[in-house]
Amino acid sequence: MKKACRLGRQILNLYLFATITAVMLMSAKWPAKAERLADFVFNSSGLKADMSYSQYRALYQQAAEPTNEILAFEDLQGVDIAGEVGGQFAFHVSTSGLYCIYLEYMPLEGSGMSIEYALYLDGVLPFNEAEYLMLMRTYTNEKVDVSAAEGLLTADMARPKQQEVFRRTGVYLTDPTGMNKEPYHFYFEEGTHTLLLQTRMDSFKLYALTLRPYIQPKVYAQVYESYKDVAEARDVMIQIEGEDALYKSDFTLAPISDTSSSSTNPHDPKYRLYNAIGGTQYASVGQWLEWEFEIESEGLYCIAIKARQNVNSGLASGRKLLLDGKIPFAEAGKLSFTYSTDWKMTSLNSADEAYRFYFTPGKHTLKLEVCIGEGLNEILSQTALIMNDLSDIYRRVMVITGANPDTNRDYDFDRIIPDVIKEIGIQRDKLEKLYQTVRQNAGQNGENAQIFNRLYEQLRLMSEDNRRIASLLGAFRDNISSLGAWYTNALKQPLEIDYLLIFSPEKALPKANAGFLSEVGYGFEQFISTFGEETAPTVSGGGKTVKVWIGNNQSGGRDQAQVLRELISNGFEKESGIKVELELVSVGSLLPAVMAGSGPDIALTLSSAEPVNYAVRHAAMDLSGFPGFQEVAGRFHPSALTSLSFGGGVFGLPETESWYMMFYRSDILEQLGLELPETWEDVYNMLPVLQKNHMNFAMPAPLSDNAIGTGYYPFLMLLYQNGITIYNADGSSALLMEDAAVETFISWSKLYTEYELPINYDFPNRFRTGEFPIGIADYSMYNWINVFAPDLKGKWGIMLVPGTRQPDGSINRAVPALINSCMMLKNTKVPMEAWRFLEWWTRADTQTAYSRELESILGTAGRQPVANLQAMEKIAWYENDLMKLKAQLQFVFGVPEVPGSYFTSRHIDFAIKKVINQKKDPFDVLVDANEAINNELRSRRREFGLE
Amino acid sequence: MRAKSYAYWFMLPFTVIFTVFVIMPVVISIYYSFTSFDVLQPPRFIFLENYKQLFVQDEVFYIAFKNTLLFAMITGPLSYILSFLVAWVINEFSRWIRAVLTMVFYAPSLVNVFSVWKYIFSGDSYGVLNAYLLKLEMIQTPINWLSNPNYMFTIVIIVMLWSSFSTSFLTFIAGLQGMDTTLYEAAAVDGVHNRFQELWFITLPAMKEQLMFGAVMNIAGSFGIGALCSNLVGFPSTGYATHTIMNHLEDYGLIRYQMGYACAIAVVLFFLMVTMNAFTQKIISKLGK
């Protein structure tokens, strides 16, 4: 017995020794290079608070409310706050208590999106939310010169460009999610304190920092009392068009065109008028629009807004009204616009009387800021908490049962996870209460609250009989994602504004909607006018014409064509005097058109393969000989040009370029105690832990239904990481029979046949539920997750993909470039003009403007992964994430296109499918694929006279 | 001939359109099939080179040929018979029910429903069929229905049959309604005593024209199958498992830009269809005899 014990201890010692030595050896082998993942983790100078704002407030509930103001910092010239260095300020607080922080700042040029920053007090994050603070920018309509542009009858016919205005602005530090309506309160003990500001995205100039006690706005009755001596205005009706907003917080808040009703002011059956503002883009908390107007005589006025909220049924959109920068009274800080399919005239009034607003003669501003509707913030913050807890329950059950539990088995949950069972009961009760609140809040429209009821019912069944948990798990997961969708949707507070009215109280309000007959008449007129000539504003002139086609596919479409048209009219045509004929066509018609000699001079939004495909048939123009080509080519990462080059020529230019990044859920990995993998070895090592918990690593799926060639890019990634290329130097044969290629293919198939990686899945959804807490995906997924999973904020990140360790200790993290391209056709009669267009089109300014304009129409998810490197930096990224993207970019390689290369992706795809589906031997399969590919390459080369 | 010369004037518009849009393309593609033509550069005459390659070297063409024949042989007759039987049964209902049922059966061929089937047969573990099979413990891991050659063929046939109630089906219904009911009475007097005898001796011979038309449409449809496959299982399908002549043609014409070769494929397909038509006409003329 003793002997056995000693032996055991010896084994243990030996084991410990081996582990320690291994760790030491490993760390010795890892040089402290910048490519160590740890170096990319943001070095926040402060400690985490691990306390939410509500906990923080509860902690300081008893704290005194001071009355004095403290100027913590002031500098008339302003100091730049940028990045991690940020700015640190020391100041003295004379009275302990809760203060609000008032910032005076001016945004510095950057991505054009809101500035994100973090605040540390005395070196510590006071509460978690202080890490995600926001400052808005200011934009205005660029003036449209009606006389200069032909075909414009009124200013409303042109969509004004949005121009950033740099001005000093003062704001209270508030919750950017809008859950807390009051500005953040910070507790300061008497004494000296330091305050550190760090920006996460973009930078700003700080002029002043003041600590102020919070003063609650007065209620209307009190304010009205003070107007006793002021007379009511008479016979005034000022109409301010919504689209004329002087300032706005986002470039996405450009005037929009509403042709749905004849009551929209102004309207025209034939022409497209930009006659309203807002809509679905005017929906996130903190966004604002500001109008300016002039009052002639002092007095009391009323305000009405003609607006429409036809997006979120059953929910009301909240707005905060500020006059000359201040909330006039408490009620004006919580206006609410209920759902309606038609325009509605909302007069600002209490239950019995219209509110009176006091104006002195002169210019005034009226600002409408998005805030979360009354009562909804409580519901939303609770929903967020519940969602979090439910996901946690789901994951903890899934760890035991897997995503598809055995319904016939009794898992004995009571015994294994009693705390989860208890938690289910707690959440059930919370949901029941929340369901009642939501129902009351939504009023007549109950459908909105159904998801709460469904989840409640489910939890009730689960807690009554925990054997049902297994059978309900799938539906439970679906309901959690439905709740997530509801939450994302309810956060949005969309509102479209036609016009605002400031009028004397005796005036009657006009009707918001035209009568039925008038609407029918308008519709008929619109229909008739479609037979007339299209009267898009165009610039005419004596110059040459370049014909440009934009493809109608995933990357092109009506919106893209319209945005491009405007950019061309306002930019290229004016600058060069060359006329552009832009046409939206289906991609398939390019070939027949070129064949018939009626093709364009330039084709946009093409796949990566097209330019070379046309080039080998002498149909694409070699761009490398044009003047200034070197400068243009230098705008891109070299990898973006690889697919477009052939035989020494460059036949196209990239429009977009994206590449793989690793996405991970920091919360789950932390729970599992997993580190981010540096190499594929690390991935193999983490798989058992993931899979034991019924989770998995998401590798770009080779088997997504339908899309052929999806397996090609992940294979290329692994291949290039092992140091070899897909083709030989002149592209005449594939190198699949090289030892390294065979090894790569075998280890790639093992990922599926032995390591059981998922082969067919929907990444964003599984990432959200946490089933795939880590995986590799195109970096454009970044926007998608940001927009559609706001509840995950702070719980996920991106990182460089795992790589292969090289003999010298460095790691090769090669990933393929995924690009879209444009090209010039060879039979163009205006090559120099066409080249000027391409040069203009690929400029950083043009690409940024294009991406932004698209974003203002399609929303953040429509953001372009622009290939122009300067433009890419201008588009909003967290500084930290941009750094990682750039680090990964160094490893991006271009995928060569050669005649016949469509066969390569096809056969690699067939090969991996044969291995996965039919359990064929990987080597045999690869031999066949290699032969098929090389035969095709050879016959194509013969056809094109390359051999 | 001269006496009725106005008749030719009536035929003229159709003849012109038919010539320009049907006969000419056929003739042109026969010409192109003897050339090497990459669409963007002028064709080069190579005579039988394309056909040689097609019949001697192109292994994929044989797969496509086999698949097309199999599809045509299985779904052609099956859908034809099914269409007729369903039409026959539907015809027994009262007018309104008949209209509704006709719509229900006809609708699938009108709309693009591949997304529904793709969802059902999705290889993801949340695809409808996979989810059910997993739930019922019939399978342990999700099956890649649409990319595993073992299943693809069957699935394509199922979807094809489901959406095959098209023109021929409508023609049958019209034919059945146009039946002269007095014939049945006369037949009953003559000793026909069940519905199947009625069907064989009266209905079918009387409907010969509609049956003929339906057959021609079905054959053209079955041989021209291609879009359905590529919509359902991708283009090209994994390991060419459901690659048809039509797919092969698209592959060469639209992806590889070998128009001459694609024309050769088209010509083969054309003659295949013509032969099949002659064959079916023979069979149909035997009906009721």
PDB file of C-alpha atoms in Angstrom, chain A residues 394 403-408 477 591 594-595 613-614 616-619 703 705-706 708 759-762 766 771 902-903 906-907 910 913 916-918 936 940 943-944, chain B residues 36-41 118 121-126 134-135 137 144 146-150 230-240 251 253-258:
ATOM      1  CA  TYR A 394     -28.879  27.240 -21.612  1.00  0.00           C
ATOM      2  CA  ALA A 403     -27.286  20.829 -28.325  1.00  0.00           C
ATOM      3  CA  ASN A 404     -29.557  17.919 -29.223  1.00  0.00           C
ATOM      4  CA  PRO A 405     -30.413  16.192 -25.966  1.00  0.00           C
ATOM      5  CA  ASP A 406     -31.605  12.621 -25.740  1.00  0.00           C
ATOM      6  CA  THR A 407     -35.243  13.115 -24.864  1.00  0.00           C
ATOM      7  CA  ASN A 408     -35.684   9.585 -23.562  1.00  0.00           C
ATOM      8  CA  ARG A 477     -32.590  28.259 -27.393  1.00  0.00           C
ATOM      9  CA  LEU A 591     -20.200  38.993 -71.507  1.00  0.00           C
ATOM     10  CA  VAL A 594     -18.878  42.833 -74.742  1.00  0.00           C
ATOM     11  CA  MET A 595     -19.269  40.164 -77.393  1.00  0.00           C
ATOM     12  CA  ASN A 613     -10.793  35.718 -67.272  1.00  0.00           C
ATOM     13  CA  TYR A 614     -11.367  38.600 -69.649  1.00  0.00           C
ATOM     14  CA  VAL A 616      -6.709  35.923 -71.272  1.00  0.00           C
ATOM     15  CA  ARG A 617      -9.326  36.458 -73.982  1.00  0.00           C
ATOM     16  CA  HIS A 618      -7.875  39.859 -74.785  1.00  0.00           C
ATOM     17  CA  ALA A 619     -10.958  41.643 -73.567  1.00  0.00           C
ATOM     18  CA  LEU A 703     -19.880  22.282 -46.865  1.00  0.00           C
ATOM     19  CA  ASP A 705     -25.078  24.123 -49.057  1.00  0.00           C
ATOM     20  CA  ASN A 706     -24.944  25.474 -52.509  1.00  0.00           C
ATOM     21  CA  ILE A 708     -19.304  25.983 -54.433  1.00  0.00           C
ATOM     22  CA  ILE A 759     -19.115  21.260 -41.370  1.00  0.00           C
ATOM     23  CA  ASN A 760     -22.276  23.198 -41.963  1.00  0.00           C
ATOM     24  CA  TYR A 761     -23.484  25.982 -39.747  1.00  0.00           C
ATOM     25  CA  ASP A 762     -24.624  29.545 -39.438  1.00  0.00           C
ATOM     26  CA  ARG A 766     -24.069  29.964 -33.071  1.00  0.00           C
ATOM     27  CA  GLU A 771     -22.201  27.142 -29.057  1.00  0.00           C
ATOM     28  CA  TYR A 902     -12.235  27.900 -61.519  1.00  0.00           C
ATOM     29  CA  PHE A 903     -11.424  24.210 -61.701  1.00  0.00           C
ATOM     30  CA  ARG A 906     -14.224  23.242 -57.703  1.00  0.00           C
ATOM     31  CA  HIS A 907     -12.067  20.167 -57.309  1.00  0.00           C
ATOM     32  CA  PHE A 910     -15.233  18.028 -54.399  1.00  0.00           C
ATOM     33  CA  LYS A 913     -16.647  16.645 -49.634  1.00  0.00           C
ATOM     34  CA  ILE A 916     -16.210  14.006 -45.337  1.00  0.00           C
ATOM     35  CA  ASN A 917     -19.280  12.475 -46.909  1.00  0.00           C
ATOM     36  CA  GLN A 918     -18.058   9.286 -48.417  1.00  0.00           C
ATOM     37  CA  GLU A 936      -7.749  21.659 -67.177  1.00  0.00           C
ATOM     38  CA  ARG A 940      -6.660  26.142 -71.119  1.00  0.00           C
ATOM     39  CA  GLU A 943      -6.152  27.128 -75.905  1.00  0.00           C
ATOM     40  CA  PHE A 944      -4.751  30.537 -75.086  1.00  0.00           C
TER      41      PHE A 944
ATOM     42  CA  SER B  36     -13.667  26.866 -81.272  1.00  0.00           C
ATOM     43  CA  PHE B  37     -15.339  29.995 -79.999  1.00  0.00           C
ATOM     44  CA  ASP B  38     -14.518  31.740 -76.722  1.00  0.00           C
ATOM     45  CA  VAL B  39     -17.164  34.431 -77.159  1.00  0.00           C
ATOM     46  CA  LEU B  40     -14.775  37.339 -77.022  1.00  0.00           C
ATOM     47  CA  GLN B  41     -12.604  36.421 -79.979  1.00  0.00           C
ATOM     48  CA  LYS B 118     -33.168  23.806 -49.082  1.00  0.00           C
ATOM     49  CA  PHE B 121     -32.773  19.392 -46.524  1.00  0.00           C
ATOM     50  CA  SER B 122     -30.244  21.743 -44.986  1.00  0.00           C
ATOM     51  CA  GLY B 123     -27.113  19.953 -43.863  1.00  0.00           C
ATOM     52  CA  ASP B 124     -27.046  21.990 -40.667  1.00  0.00           C
ATOM     53  CA  SER B 125     -28.243  20.148 -37.588  1.00  0.00           C
ATOM     54  CA  TYR B 126     -31.071  22.684 -37.515  1.00  0.00           C
ATOM     55  CA  LEU B 134     -31.852  13.739 -34.719  1.00  0.00           C
ATOM     56  CA  LYS B 135     -34.800  14.133 -32.420  1.00  0.00           C
ATOM     57  CA  GLU B 137     -32.664   9.293 -32.797  1.00  0.00           C
ATOM     58  CA  ASN B 144     -25.390  16.703 -45.675  1.00  0.00           C
ATOM     59  CA  LEU B 146     -27.504  18.380 -50.549  1.00  0.00           C
ATOM     60  CA  SER B 147     -23.810  17.707 -50.834  1.00  0.00           C
ATOM     61  CA  ASN B 148     -23.607  13.991 -50.235  1.00  0.00           C
ATOM     62  CA  PRO B 149     -23.894  12.194 -53.585  1.00  0.00           C
ATOM     63  CA  ASN B 150     -25.648   9.271 -51.885  1.00  0.00           C
ATOM     64  CA  SER B 230     -28.248  23.895 -59.559  1.00  0.00           C
ATOM     65  CA  ASN B 231     -30.691  25.804 -57.389  1.00  0.00           C
ATOM     66  CA  LEU B 232     -31.073  22.898 -55.059  1.00  0.00           C
ATOM     67  CA  VAL B 233     -27.647  21.318 -54.787  1.00  0.00           C
ATOM     68  CA  GLY B 234     -25.403  24.011 -56.143  1.00  0.00           C
ATOM     69  CA  PHE B 235     -23.586  24.428 -59.385  1.00  0.00           C
ATOM     70  CA  PRO B 236     -21.760  22.278 -60.183  1.00  0.00           C
ATOM     71  CA  SER B 237     -23.182  19.680 -57.826  1.00  0.00           C
ATOM     72  CA  THR B 238     -20.762  17.884 -55.543  1.00  0.00           C
ATOM     73  CA  GLY B 239     -18.792  15.330 -57.540  1.00  0.00           C
ATOM     74  CA  TYR B 240     -21.129  16.050 -60.470  1.00  0.00           C
ATOM     75  CA  ASP B 251     -20.611  25.094 -67.335  1.00  0.00           C
ATOM     76  CA  GLY B 253     -20.920  28.276 -72.036  1.00  0.00           C
ATOM     77  CA  LEU B 254     -21.078  30.577 -69.035  1.00  0.00           C
ATOM     78  CA  ILE B 255     -18.162  29.625 -66.822  1.00  0.00           C
ATOM     79  CA  ARG B 256     -15.469  28.485 -69.203  1.00  0.00           C
ATOM     80  CA  TYR B 257     -16.566  30.583 -72.164  1.00  0.00           C
ATOM     81  CA  GLN B 258     -16.102  27.630 -74.548  1.00  0.00           C
TER      82      GLN B 258
END
